[in-house]
Amino acid sequence: METGPAIFVGVVFALFGGSLLVWTGVRVRQRRPVAQGVNPVASAALAGLVSALTLIVGVWGFSRL
């Protein structure tokens, strides 16, 4: 009964975290801003932190199976 929500949470957060991490990496590699009007280092660091946290939540969701 509870495996459905755990799978959903794991997939959603893992996809979001992974795609945010890839997008941030591409933007940093191209030397383009991650967020408009913000310090490039701070915005890349914050986006990397958020992507890591969402990947951790995704793994936590999968561990609930």
Tab-separated table of C-alpha atoms in Angstrom:
chain	number	residue	atom	x	y	z
A	1	MET	CA	0.000	0.000	0.000
A	2	GLU	CA	2.774	2.430	0.856
A	3	THR	CA	5.150	1.461	-1.934
A	4	GLY	CA	3.260	3.544	-4.519
A	5	PRO	CA	3.849	6.912	-2.786
A	6	ALA	CA	7.460	5.977	-1.991
A	7	ILE	CA	8.154	5.142	-5.631
A	8	PHE	CA	6.465	8.365	-6.757
A	9	VAL	CA	8.479	10.506	-4.322
A	10	GLY	CA	11.708	8.767	-5.268
A	11	VAL	CA	11.169	9.178	-9.009
A	12	VAL	CA	10.001	12.798	-8.862
A	13	PHE	CA	12.765	14.026	-6.598
A	14	ALA	CA	15.486	12.008	-8.313
A	15	LEU	CA	14.458	13.307	-11.753
A	16	PHE	CA	14.238	16.903	-10.551
A	17	GLY	CA	17.529	16.763	-8.647
A	18	GLY	CA	19.374	15.054	-11.466
A	19	SER	CA	18.093	17.388	-14.149
A	20	LEU	CA	18.811	20.468	-12.010
A	21	LEU	CA	22.336	19.196	-11.399
A	22	VAL	CA	22.925	18.591	-15.115
A	23	TRP	CA	21.420	21.962	-16.077
A	24	THR	CA	23.550	23.791	-13.498
A	25	GLY	CA	26.683	21.988	-14.657
A	26	VAL	CA	26.029	22.882	-18.291
A	27	ARG	CA	25.385	26.530	-17.423
A	28	VAL	CA	28.575	26.750	-15.335
A	29	ARG	CA	30.636	25.002	-17.992
A	30	GLN	CA	29.386	27.440	-20.650
A	31	ARG	CA	30.136	30.330	-18.264
A	32	ARG	CA	26.522	31.487	-18.448
A	33	PRO	CA	24.583	32.715	-15.397
A	34	VAL	CA	22.573	30.193	-13.436
A	35	ALA	CA	20.282	32.934	-12.088
A	36	GLN	CA	19.896	36.351	-13.678
A	37	GLY	CA	21.133	39.276	-11.584
A	38	VAL	CA	22.765	37.164	-8.860
A	39	ASN	CA	26.402	36.457	-8.075
A	40	PRO	CA	27.356	33.560	-10.407
A	41	VAL	CA	29.249	31.632	-7.736
A	42	ALA	CA	26.453	31.965	-5.179
A	43	SER	CA	23.731	30.956	-7.623
A	44	ALA	CA	25.689	27.932	-8.845
A	45	ALA	CA	26.430	26.879	-5.269
A	46	LEU	CA	22.801	27.239	-4.210
A	47	ALA	CA	21.528	25.346	-7.257
A	48	GLY	CA	24.068	22.592	-6.593
A	49	LEU	CA	23.000	22.389	-2.951
A	50	VAL	CA	19.311	22.202	-3.843
A	51	SER	CA	19.963	19.522	-6.459
A	52	ALA	CA	21.979	17.462	-3.965
A	53	LEU	CA	19.231	17.760	-1.357
A	54	THR	CA	16.537	16.686	-3.799
A	55	LEU	CA	18.643	13.716	-4.884
A	56	ILE	CA	18.994	12.746	-1.213
A	57	VAL	CA	15.214	12.970	-0.759
A	58	GLY	CA	14.794	10.810	-3.865
A	59	VAL	CA	17.125	8.167	-2.460
A	60	TRP	CA	15.261	8.365	0.858
A	61	GLY	CA	11.994	7.761	-0.997
A	62	PHE	CA	13.430	4.689	-2.684
A	63	SER	CA	14.773	3.423	0.632
A	64	ARG	CA	11.205	3.344	1.978
A	65	LEU	CA	10.396	0.424	-0.305
